[in-house]
């Protein structure tokens, strides 16, 4: 259909069906009507007799959720029966509260599920049959309720069987890079949802929707502010504002964290130094932290970016990261607070491959951090590139708590114009074998403590949420938020399982919709890697806004240029990180270093990350490196086009609003993929001086034209204030 007609139809459809507009606002908590009559009557029966053991704010949240679910799925309101167990069908309560009803086996099983786990299943008591959802704490029951509602929405609920689950990682956290003026660093979905100006008086209903969405996927921690921090967030006025959010989120099991600017003692404390060993500085942080807990008694703690990209830190005073982190950790410890210190540290003043700098800083400090410190490590050593090998810090330290940092917002992966499902990338990292501390260790095993034995465990994701009506800009950005929550809960889940869950909750049960969208999602990450940075290329995007290709970026700080990373010349291309180059490979376990040092053994997807190779180096296909680079770029474009045509095959089955939204963005994605391919290949050809292989579509355009493009209004850039 041609575009104007399509848009007309869309607006017509929206006017008629306005009340059920599919604008993405409801996320995966859509609660669409149940069509199957017997399933509907089963749910109707359970909701007609909901019994809570006791009262607490989380049960209030559950009550509201059941009302919304009943309303959406059955057009009915649940009946809550209090004090009348005999009138109940659905029981909700803690193991302790329900101990009388539970057999010993069930009790022990639930106890093992820890603080956040749940058990749900059939129970028989005094001859009557019930369905029960039980946890050790109210929040466990909340998670059980969400899981149960999801099973109904995705048509997998079976009243006769029991199911239990518990998270493998303790702190499952969103990091907002939100500034106090509501701009969002690397945010592509509008402004920050935190309306600091109107807080504490005005509570935006979005705060509640946000908390529901997070709780429904197990997220239990949020850091509200940008890691490039503003000290003002630690002033009394802002604490009062943050308190409102913390109070709202508490019944959902979510704790609030804030970013702490290392120089805050000077900026808001009137001191002349921020030296972590200075008694006045220590007293400042202690007092500040005590004050914070007077407002937010369960405040989670601080997240700190120090001595990186111009942020202040302990190095200014000749102190190391452990001295900086421990001082803050000591202020938090009496309140059981956690200090999260980022390992994303590098400096252009140090003459060392950026890849190596975090390990150089943190390995010597192993064992020196307090127990309540977690070092938050990005998945790779450079910076959330479309594909990175896992960060060599995973496995390199024995006595340090390490947490994972993923980026949900798609800074380097198409921002909000591209459909790129990130779960396969995260899965690849989590499943990577580190060979340390044990030969079978994986990244997942280190961060969940099973291999590392660490008790304090964390997975953080840089949020992609903003004020856009659909929260994430691109509808499929929601899938990345969802996938992050699911993988933080269980880092061993496959991206396929997660995609299926999300599709069913978002688009319903139709098999063709499911299989088509699943294929689109599962091929999308590899496609993006192919048309952006195939075979281990990295950091060749546009300067500053990071939008689109910029392999020619040079000048200024070397480690912010593309030339630093691809090192293309007439001989070849790639970054030699073997022993003949920067030796970054030596930071990995010897089994990895040995295999990856050999260009014929390293997985080809990482080839140019670690090797500088001649243009006619032969790959396993028998083709030359140059030809393979060209073929990968071309393949990426073709997959993007296929994603679009597959999506279009669903036109008659998807509501026009979401169909058109995604379709328009896929058209942009195809153009952007072509742009990446053309610009990169034309640029690299100036060095390779070789023709493009016959079988690919010949890159068109003029390199100077691509170089001349500028994007002064690109979103998400760091504000200059
Ligand atoms: C980079 C972003 C930058 C962030 C930085 C970080 O470009 O805006 O401040 O990461 O993680 O990816 O601190």
XYZ file of C-alpha atoms and ligand atoms in Angstrom:
734
model
C 0.000 0.000 0.000
C 1.355 3.412 -0.713
C 2.397 5.460 2.265
C -0.161 8.308 2.337
C -3.026 5.835 1.960
C -1.561 3.657 4.678
C -1.273 6.612 7.023
C -4.818 7.680 6.242
C -6.068 4.173 7.067
C -4.067 4.263 10.256
C -5.594 7.502 11.469
C -9.033 6.266 10.513
C -8.485 3.061 12.441
C -7.181 4.995 15.414
C -10.265 7.178 15.513
C -12.592 4.213 15.465
C -10.698 2.020 17.895
C -9.287 4.778 19.980
C -10.136 3.205 23.309
C -7.955 0.208 22.520
C -5.204 2.120 20.725
C -2.089 -0.017 20.465
C 0.398 2.734 21.068
C 2.783 0.642 23.130
C 2.111 2.477 26.385
C 0.999 -0.663 28.164
C 4.212 -2.487 27.300
C 3.996 -6.248 27.814
C 1.267 -5.770 30.437
C -1.453 -5.380 27.872
C -3.849 -7.994 29.332
C -5.754 -8.560 26.082
C -9.119 -10.343 26.279
C -8.939 -14.134 26.561
C -10.703 -15.732 23.630
C -10.776 -19.367 24.747
C -13.984 -19.838 26.776
C -12.726 -22.585 29.057
C -9.530 -20.670 29.898
C -11.609 -17.598 30.560
C -13.898 -19.429 32.922
C -10.933 -20.978 34.760
C -9.433 -17.545 35.360
C -12.808 -16.110 36.214
C -13.205 -18.731 38.870
C -9.806 -18.022 40.425
C -10.349 -14.272 40.469
C -13.743 -14.789 42.077
C -12.345 -15.461 45.490
C -8.898 -14.002 46.044
C -7.654 -14.427 49.584
C -4.629 -12.623 51.034
C -2.971 -13.799 54.197
C -2.430 -10.523 56.013
C -1.941 -7.029 54.692
C 0.995 -5.013 53.444
C 1.644 -2.428 50.715
C 2.859 -5.047 48.238
C -0.450 -6.920 48.551
C -2.130 -3.653 47.648
C -0.015 -3.578 44.494
C -1.023 -7.162 43.717
C -4.677 -6.309 44.251
C -4.402 -3.502 41.708
C -2.621 -5.739 39.249
C -5.330 -8.373 39.538
C -7.952 -5.704 38.946
C -6.230 -4.573 35.767
C -5.739 -8.137 34.608
C -9.381 -9.056 35.331
C -10.593 -5.966 33.578
C -8.455 -6.473 30.488
C -8.602 -10.229 30.081
C -12.175 -10.898 31.237
C -13.899 -7.565 31.575
C -14.628 -8.418 35.210
C -13.481 -7.278 38.617
C -11.982 -9.803 41.032
C -13.727 -10.562 44.305
C -11.450 -10.285 47.293
C -12.615 -12.412 50.171
C -11.198 -11.594 53.535
C -11.455 -13.808 56.588
C -13.385 -16.413 54.591
C -10.990 -19.046 53.461
C -13.838 -21.305 52.457
C -14.954 -18.750 49.839
C -11.448 -18.520 48.357
C -10.032 -20.031 45.192
C -6.765 -18.148 44.805
C -4.521 -17.882 47.861
C -1.719 -15.381 48.216
C 0.605 -15.185 51.151
C 4.006 -15.839 52.567
C 5.319 -19.244 53.475
C 5.176 -18.322 57.135
C 1.629 -17.083 56.935
C 0.503 -20.199 55.101
C 2.618 -22.760 56.928
C -0.473 -24.443 58.366
C -1.731 -25.210 54.873
C 1.525 -26.407 53.407
C 3.066 -29.827 53.550
C 6.588 -30.037 54.909
C 8.059 -30.683 51.470
C 6.493 -27.617 49.939
C 7.654 -25.530 52.887
C 11.260 -26.631 52.498
C 11.142 -26.081 48.779
C 9.848 -22.534 49.201
C 12.406 -21.755 51.888
C 15.169 -22.644 49.432
C 13.872 -20.022 47.006
C 15.330 -17.234 49.126
C 14.175 -13.675 49.443
C 12.751 -13.101 45.967
C 11.639 -16.553 44.820
C 8.091 -17.856 44.518
C 6.167 -21.081 44.325
C 2.815 -21.396 42.624
C 0.628 -24.424 42.296
C -2.411 -26.353 43.479
C -3.029 -26.896 47.191
C -5.551 -29.000 48.993
C -6.606 -28.070 52.490
C -9.409 -29.660 54.475
C -10.861 -31.175 51.337
C -10.941 -27.970 49.320
C -8.755 -27.266 46.270
C -7.010 -23.958 45.871
C -4.448 -22.375 43.602
C -1.735 -20.653 45.640
C 1.080 -18.206 45.015
C 3.609 -18.173 47.825
C 6.968 -16.553 48.566
C 9.150 -15.918 51.561
C 8.637 -12.187 51.262
C 5.772 -10.169 49.759
C 7.897 -9.220 46.766
C 8.414 -12.913 45.962
C 4.635 -13.278 45.855
C 4.433 -10.249 43.566
C 6.942 -11.887 41.201
C 4.896 -15.085 41.363
C 1.728 -13.183 40.476
C 3.389 -11.565 37.470
C 4.729 -14.891 36.337
C 1.284 -16.435 36.706
C -0.383 -13.606 34.766
C 2.232 -13.957 32.032
C 1.504 -17.668 31.795
C -2.173 -16.870 31.281
C -1.456 -14.243 28.640
C 0.848 -16.594 26.810
C -1.526 -19.522 27.186
C 0.809 -21.795 29.116
C -0.999 -21.780 32.461
C -1.907 -25.174 33.864
C -3.762 -25.077 37.141
C -2.754 -28.604 38.047
C 1.014 -28.186 37.946
C 3.380 -26.387 40.242
C 6.101 -24.015 39.223
C 8.786 -22.242 41.199
C 11.580 -19.867 40.356
C 14.044 -17.526 41.999
C 16.533 -15.008 40.645
C 20.169 -15.955 40.238
C 21.420 -12.388 40.646
C 20.676 -10.249 43.681
C 20.732 -6.717 42.323
C 18.917 -6.436 38.999
C 19.291 -2.831 38.171
C 18.483 -0.133 35.638
C 20.979 2.696 35.313
C 19.331 5.833 34.029
C 21.711 8.258 32.398
C 19.195 10.997 33.145
C 20.278 14.556 33.841
C 18.502 16.804 36.300
C 17.320 19.049 33.429
C 15.545 15.992 31.971
C 17.875 15.487 29.028
C 19.064 11.907 28.797
C 22.620 11.078 27.836
C 22.395 8.527 25.028
C 18.626 8.611 25.397
C 16.598 8.197 22.219
C 13.078 8.060 23.608
C 12.408 11.650 24.564
C 13.188 13.245 27.888
C 13.750 11.790 31.313
C 10.647 10.440 32.989
C 11.850 11.995 36.274
C 10.219 15.370 36.524
C 12.549 16.805 39.164
C 11.055 20.258 38.873
C 7.569 19.107 39.873
C 8.745 16.659 42.500
C 8.132 16.180 45.397
C 4.631 17.635 45.009
C 3.524 16.086 41.741
C 3.465 12.364 41.134
C 3.413 11.533 37.461
C 1.298 8.385 36.910
C 4.158 7.102 34.767
C 6.186 6.446 37.894
C 3.748 3.725 38.884
C 3.549 2.237 35.398
C 7.333 2.191 35.344
C 7.505 0.396 38.688
C 4.936 -2.168 37.563
C 6.834 -2.884 34.371
C 10.098 -3.333 36.220
C 8.637 -5.525 38.927
C 6.953 -7.681 36.306
C 10.373 -8.682 34.965
C 12.157 -8.812 38.312
C 14.104 -5.539 38.232
C 14.640 -4.512 41.853
C 17.003 -1.535 41.727
C 17.216 1.724 39.828
C 19.881 4.356 39.753
C 17.984 7.500 38.842
C 20.745 9.783 37.602
C 23.510 10.005 35.039
C 26.913 8.506 35.826
C 28.316 11.800 34.565
C 26.889 13.071 37.779
C 25.647 16.364 39.096
C 26.414 16.829 42.805
C 23.144 18.675 43.277
C 21.256 15.381 43.471
C 22.811 14.958 46.930
C 21.415 18.205 48.307
C 18.555 18.107 50.796
C 16.047 19.458 48.279
C 16.765 16.666 45.842
C 16.787 14.024 48.556
C 13.206 15.031 49.313
C 12.338 14.517 45.678
C 14.130 11.178 45.443
C 12.354 10.078 48.609
C 8.985 10.349 46.852
C 10.164 7.984 44.144
C 11.692 5.592 46.672
C 8.410 5.504 48.623
C 6.457 4.797 45.448
C 8.811 2.045 44.317
C 9.193 0.269 47.677
C 6.017 -1.871 47.454
C 7.244 -3.042 44.047
C 10.444 -4.308 45.625
C 12.543 -1.621 43.930
C 15.334 0.238 45.716
C 16.603 3.624 44.666
C 20.299 4.349 44.095
C 21.876 7.651 43.094
C 25.076 8.568 41.304
C 27.617 10.291 43.532
C 29.956 12.841 42.036
C 33.336 12.366 43.597
C 33.936 16.092 43.900
C 30.634 16.716 45.725
C 32.423 17.677 48.980
C 33.785 20.690 47.104
C 30.733 21.488 45.012
C 28.027 21.244 47.646
C 30.057 20.833 50.847
C 32.220 23.938 50.631
C 35.436 21.953 51.150
C 38.652 22.592 49.320
C 39.353 19.010 48.532
C 37.632 15.727 47.746
C 40.642 13.648 48.830
C 39.167 10.371 50.080
C 41.621 10.204 52.968
C 40.930 13.712 54.216
C 39.028 13.626 57.549
C 36.713 16.445 56.507
C 35.866 14.678 53.266
C 35.190 11.459 55.148
C 32.949 13.380 57.562
C 31.129 15.068 54.666
C 30.212 11.754 53.057
C 29.208 10.206 56.352
C 26.906 13.103 57.156
C 25.471 13.194 53.634
C 24.842 9.498 53.685
C 23.214 9.569 57.123
C 20.977 12.349 55.877
C 20.074 10.298 52.796
C 19.013 7.395 54.986
C 16.929 9.701 57.151
C 14.818 10.294 54.033
C 15.125 6.892 52.411
C 15.715 4.234 55.067
C 16.294 1.507 52.477
C 18.364 3.631 50.094
C 20.337 1.221 47.887
C 23.603 3.111 47.680
C 25.799 5.084 45.304
C 26.914 4.416 41.756
C 30.185 6.144 40.862
C 32.035 6.934 37.658
C 35.427 8.263 38.665
C 38.557 9.188 36.748
C 37.033 8.430 33.415
C 36.186 10.767 30.568
C 36.862 13.825 32.681
C 34.902 12.783 35.757
C 36.599 13.613 39.068
C 38.038 10.816 41.160
C 40.659 9.733 43.678
C 43.538 9.957 41.178
C 43.500 13.735 41.542
C 44.826 13.204 45.066
C 47.235 10.397 44.281
C 44.784 7.822 45.660
C 43.678 4.682 43.907
C 40.219 3.374 43.071
C 40.054 1.202 46.195
C 40.790 4.175 48.447
C 38.093 6.177 46.716
C 35.500 3.418 46.730
C 36.159 2.248 50.280
C 35.703 5.694 51.749
C 32.197 5.858 50.261
C 31.514 2.229 51.140
C 32.341 2.965 54.775
C 29.807 5.776 54.843
C 27.162 3.385 53.485
C 28.054 0.285 55.498
C 26.253 1.168 58.770
C 23.060 1.421 56.712
C 23.754 -1.762 54.752
C 24.182 0.331 51.607
C 26.117 -0.792 48.538
C 28.800 1.100 46.672
C 28.904 0.413 42.968
C 32.141 1.605 41.367
C 32.517 1.472 37.620
C 35.440 -0.204 35.911
C 34.888 1.922 32.809
C 38.070 3.899 33.375
C 40.529 4.979 30.765
C 42.547 8.003 29.974
C 44.079 9.336 26.783
C 46.976 10.608 28.823
C 48.098 7.041 29.453
C 50.053 5.509 26.621
C 48.377 2.126 26.820
C 45.773 0.471 24.608
C 42.408 1.569 26.014
C 41.429 -2.107 26.013
C 43.955 -2.793 28.754
C 43.437 0.091 31.095
C 40.676 -1.248 33.347
C 42.577 -4.455 34.066
C 45.754 -2.506 34.689
C 43.921 -0.444 37.306
C 41.827 -3.104 38.984
C 43.826 -6.341 38.948
C 46.459 -4.992 41.374
C 43.647 -3.891 43.703
C 42.126 -7.363 43.980
C 41.208 -8.056 47.600
C 41.469 -4.388 48.570
C 37.811 -3.437 48.240
C 35.332 -3.526 51.123
C 32.689 -6.236 51.168
C 29.924 -3.821 50.222
C 31.692 -2.683 47.047
C 30.826 -4.054 43.626
C 32.919 -3.204 40.593
C 30.559 -2.724 37.679
C 32.215 -3.875 34.468
C 30.947 -3.211 30.961
C 30.443 -6.353 28.907
C 33.497 -5.529 26.817
C 36.692 -3.566 27.318
C 35.999 -0.742 24.880
C 32.471 0.570 25.003
C 29.229 -1.277 24.220
C 30.260 -1.825 20.612
C 27.960 -3.854 18.324
C 30.085 -6.877 19.175
C 32.851 -7.090 21.759
C 34.726 -10.010 23.235
C 33.939 -10.325 26.950
C 35.816 -7.975 29.272
C 39.098 -9.542 30.461
C 38.401 -8.432 34.031
C 35.867 -11.274 34.261
C 37.984 -14.069 35.616
C 41.056 -11.937 36.310
C 40.260 -11.146 39.958
C 39.457 -13.517 42.797
C 38.586 -11.358 45.779
C 36.562 -8.610 44.168
C 32.798 -8.510 43.575
C 32.189 -7.993 39.869
C 28.866 -6.897 38.397
C 27.859 -6.760 34.732
C 26.941 -3.562 32.922
C 25.028 -3.903 29.666
C 23.687 -1.034 27.613
C 20.000 -1.346 26.813
C 19.841 2.022 25.111
C 21.149 1.461 21.591
C 23.896 4.066 21.478
C 25.992 2.071 19.031
C 23.267 -0.217 17.758
C 20.920 1.903 15.734
C 19.639 4.207 18.517
C 15.842 4.430 18.231
C 15.546 4.022 14.475
C 16.642 0.406 14.295
C 15.182 -2.884 15.389
C 18.072 -4.678 17.037
C 17.210 -7.297 19.632
C 20.072 -7.279 22.105
C 19.462 -10.540 23.970
C 21.583 -12.626 21.551
C 24.531 -10.292 22.131
C 24.142 -10.477 25.907
C 23.706 -14.228 25.730
C 26.943 -14.518 23.750
C 28.813 -12.589 26.447
C 27.201 -14.395 29.379
C 27.978 -17.803 27.899
C 31.589 -16.957 27.088
C 34.047 -19.249 28.783
C 36.579 -17.357 30.862
C 38.600 -20.465 31.927
C 39.105 -18.692 35.248
C 38.705 -19.214 38.170
C 37.894 -22.778 37.038
C 38.357 -24.347 33.601
C 34.603 -24.366 33.055
C 33.859 -20.878 34.323
C 31.689 -18.583 32.262
C 30.943 -14.886 32.536
C 27.456 -15.774 33.848
C 29.007 -18.013 36.488
C 31.245 -15.196 37.662
C 28.562 -12.600 37.983
C 25.973 -14.891 39.583
C 28.546 -16.129 42.090
C 28.393 -19.806 41.117
C 31.956 -19.767 39.767
C 33.317 -16.771 41.637
C 31.687 -17.521 45.007
C 30.905 -13.836 45.434
C 27.808 -13.152 47.524
C 26.974 -9.731 46.295
C 25.833 -10.050 42.702
C 24.709 -7.433 40.210
C 23.572 -6.977 36.654
C 22.967 -3.411 35.530
C 21.528 -2.176 32.252
C 21.728 1.379 30.943
C 18.083 2.281 30.467
C 16.428 3.037 27.131
C 13.373 4.607 28.738
C 12.052 8.109 28.146
C 8.912 10.188 27.862
C 7.921 8.831 24.438
C 4.428 7.406 24.579
C 5.769 3.897 23.953
C 8.571 4.430 26.518
C 11.485 3.329 24.329
C 11.132 5.236 21.059
C 11.125 2.108 18.909
C 8.462 -0.406 19.888
C 11.073 -3.148 19.746
C 13.194 -1.254 22.263
C 10.658 -2.599 24.753
C 11.893 -6.099 23.956
C 15.374 -5.055 25.063
C 14.132 -3.671 28.385
C 12.163 -6.896 28.864
C 15.098 -9.106 27.856
C 17.430 -7.300 30.214
C 15.111 -7.979 33.152
C 14.762 -11.632 32.198
C 18.498 -12.168 31.763
C 19.268 -10.375 35.012
C 16.859 -12.752 36.715
C 18.364 -15.733 34.970
C 21.515 -15.191 32.902
C 21.184 -18.683 31.439
C 17.918 -18.042 29.593
C 18.212 -18.206 25.842
C 17.406 -15.216 23.693
C 14.961 -17.390 21.768
C 12.934 -18.164 24.902
C 12.907 -14.510 25.844
C 11.885 -13.378 22.371
C 9.006 -15.853 22.382
C 7.785 -14.678 25.755
C 7.889 -11.041 24.747
C 6.204 -11.591 21.387
C 3.336 -13.537 22.946
C 2.794 -10.871 25.582
C 3.030 -8.064 23.052
C 1.381 -9.489 19.942
C -0.670 -12.450 21.182
C -0.779 -16.131 20.326
C -0.895 -16.277 16.525
C 1.707 -18.790 15.350
C 2.622 -16.992 12.138
C 3.115 -13.688 13.932
C 5.220 -15.460 16.518
C 7.516 -17.253 14.112
C 7.930 -14.298 11.753
C 8.718 -11.770 14.473
C 10.952 -14.224 16.270
C 13.038 -14.686 13.159
C 13.281 -10.950 12.629
C 14.388 -10.432 16.209
C 16.891 -13.247 16.334
C 18.666 -12.259 13.132
C 18.659 -8.537 13.868
C 21.809 -8.317 15.976
C 24.005 -10.241 13.551
C 22.609 -8.128 10.736
C 23.577 -4.923 12.542
C 27.066 -6.231 13.275
C 27.436 -7.096 9.603
C 26.409 -3.727 8.222
C 28.212 -1.749 10.947
C 31.321 -3.518 12.241
C 31.863 -7.013 10.815
C 34.751 -9.355 11.603
C 35.823 -7.563 14.773
C 35.908 -3.983 13.502
C 34.851 -1.533 16.191
C 34.442 2.106 17.149
C 34.002 3.478 13.622
C 30.816 5.459 14.208
C 30.121 9.164 13.781
C 31.872 11.472 16.200
C 30.179 12.522 19.395
C 26.533 11.661 18.536
C 27.648 8.175 17.489
C 24.919 8.094 14.849
C 25.811 6.355 11.610
C 29.211 5.493 10.149
C 32.380 7.541 10.616
C 35.382 5.320 9.850
C 37.255 8.475 8.779
C 36.923 10.203 12.196
C 40.335 11.525 13.197
C 41.878 14.387 15.135
C 41.435 15.339 18.779
C 41.756 12.681 21.474
C 43.202 9.650 19.710
C 41.121 7.117 21.633
C 37.943 8.839 20.478
C 38.839 8.511 16.795
C 38.099 5.663 14.418
C 41.629 5.497 13.088
C 42.895 4.451 16.515
C 40.720 1.330 16.285
C 40.705 0.135 12.678
C 44.271 1.118 11.750
C 43.562 0.633 8.050
C 46.480 1.270 5.730
C 47.617 0.039 2.353
C 48.867 -3.173 3.900
C 45.773 -4.183 5.777
C 43.371 -3.486 8.608
C 42.725 -4.288 12.285
C 44.158 -3.701 15.754
C 47.066 -5.929 16.687
C 46.450 -6.846 20.304
C 48.696 -9.900 20.256
C 52.221 -9.920 21.687
C 53.488 -8.154 18.578
C 51.030 -5.329 19.258
C 49.429 -4.033 22.444
C 49.368 -7.458 24.146
C 45.831 -6.921 25.409
C 45.258 -10.613 24.739
C 47.599 -11.467 27.579
C 44.951 -10.174 29.973
C 42.781 -13.198 29.174
C 43.289 -16.746 30.447
C 46.193 -18.476 28.732
C 43.847 -20.894 26.920
C 42.123 -17.941 25.288
C 45.250 -15.909 24.670
C 46.914 -18.864 22.924
C 43.989 -19.618 20.628
C 43.034 -16.066 19.815
C 46.638 -15.061 19.115
C 46.479 -17.189 16.006
C 44.503 -15.497 13.222
C 43.622 -18.916 11.874
C 42.112 -20.074 15.150
C 40.410 -17.051 16.608
C 36.631 -16.944 15.980
C 36.430 -14.914 12.781
C 33.812 -12.643 14.272
C 36.627 -11.247 16.512
C 39.412 -11.320 13.942
C 40.151 -7.620 13.456
C 39.602 -6.855 17.115
C 42.868 -8.615 17.852
C 44.766 -8.753 14.571
C 46.071 -6.399 11.939
C 45.989 -8.456 8.739
C 46.807 -7.964 5.070
C 43.914 -7.302 2.715
C 44.512 -10.579 0.952
C 44.749 -12.669 4.129
C 42.764 -15.880 3.425
C 39.752 -16.545 5.634
C 38.255 -19.952 6.321
C 35.927 -19.502 3.347
C 38.983 -19.346 1.087
C 38.194 -15.728 0.259
C 40.401 -12.754 0.946
C 39.876 -10.528 3.949
C 38.854 -7.661 1.684
C 36.225 -9.735 -0.087
C 34.880 -11.073 3.204
C 34.559 -7.601 4.686
C 32.602 -6.521 1.621
C 30.415 -9.634 1.692
C 29.584 -9.142 5.376
C 28.549 -5.527 4.835
C 26.394 -6.569 1.926
C 24.840 -9.448 3.827
C 23.884 -7.078 6.634
C 22.000 -4.870 4.204
C 20.225 -7.849 2.665
C 19.136 -9.118 6.055
C 17.800 -5.683 6.967
C 15.732 -5.717 3.770
C 14.494 -9.197 4.546
C 13.482 -8.082 8.043
C 11.390 -5.386 6.429
C 9.702 -7.653 3.912
C 9.030 -10.288 6.587
C 7.416 -7.630 8.717
C 5.296 -6.516 5.778
C 4.003 -10.041 5.331
C 2.197 -9.518 8.645
C 0.371 -6.390 7.565
C -3.112 -7.883 7.678
C -2.529 -9.475 11.058
C -1.127 -6.628 13.109
C -3.032 -3.569 14.228
C -2.331 -0.664 11.879
C -0.852 1.567 14.548
C 1.988 -0.717 15.509
C 2.368 -2.057 11.998
C 2.996 1.369 10.495
C 5.219 2.513 13.341
C 7.571 -0.447 12.911
C 7.305 -0.458 9.126
C 8.400 3.156 8.828
C 11.320 2.553 11.144
C 12.368 -0.549 9.215
C 12.464 1.553 6.065
C 14.840 3.923 7.847
C 16.856 0.969 9.099
C 17.332 -0.315 5.550
C 18.537 3.113 4.442
C 20.870 3.329 7.416
C 22.236 -0.139 6.718
C 22.949 0.862 3.100
C 24.551 4.058 4.337
C 26.847 2.134 6.703
C 27.810 -0.329 3.983
C 28.443 2.263 1.297
C 30.322 4.677 3.502
C 32.536 2.058 5.146
C 33.328 0.114 1.998
C 34.087 3.206 -0.066
C 36.315 4.455 2.720
C 38.188 1.196 3.283
C 38.581 0.776 -0.471
C 40.793 3.869 -0.500
C 43.310 1.702 1.390
C 42.643 -1.755 -0.005
C 42.630 -0.473 -3.579
C 40.793 -3.611 -4.607
C 37.516 -4.020 -6.496
C 34.365 -5.137 -4.739
C 33.517 -8.797 -5.215
C 31.188 -9.440 -8.154
C 28.439 -11.067 -6.125
C 27.688 -8.057 -3.957
C 25.579 -5.076 -4.777
C 28.139 -2.429 -5.645
C 28.288 0.280 -2.964
C 27.016 3.504 -4.407
C 27.621 7.122 -3.623
C 30.456 9.396 -3.096
C 32.705 9.132 -0.071
C 32.984 12.906 0.244
C 29.229 13.138 0.422
C 29.079 10.622 3.273
C 31.858 12.450 5.069
C 30.051 15.745 4.728
C 26.895 14.618 6.525
C 26.310 16.274 9.866
C 23.641 15.764 12.483
C 23.468 18.769 14.754
C 20.102 17.728 16.172
C 20.963 14.096 16.853
C 19.529 13.073 20.213
C 21.315 11.858 23.296
C 24.461 13.930 23.226
C 26.025 14.981 26.492
C 24.748 18.448 27.352
C 27.278 21.206 27.777
C 26.218 22.640 31.091
C 29.903 5.900 26.518
C 28.991 7.056 26.224
C 29.112 8.174 27.202
C 29.037 7.639 28.621
C 30.090 6.579 28.821
C 30.006 5.885 30.173
O 29.269 7.530 24.924
O 28.100 9.101 26.932
O 29.194 8.660 29.538
O 29.919 5.566 27.863
O 29.647 4.728 30.195
O 29.377 4.802 25.856
O 30.310 6.475 31.190
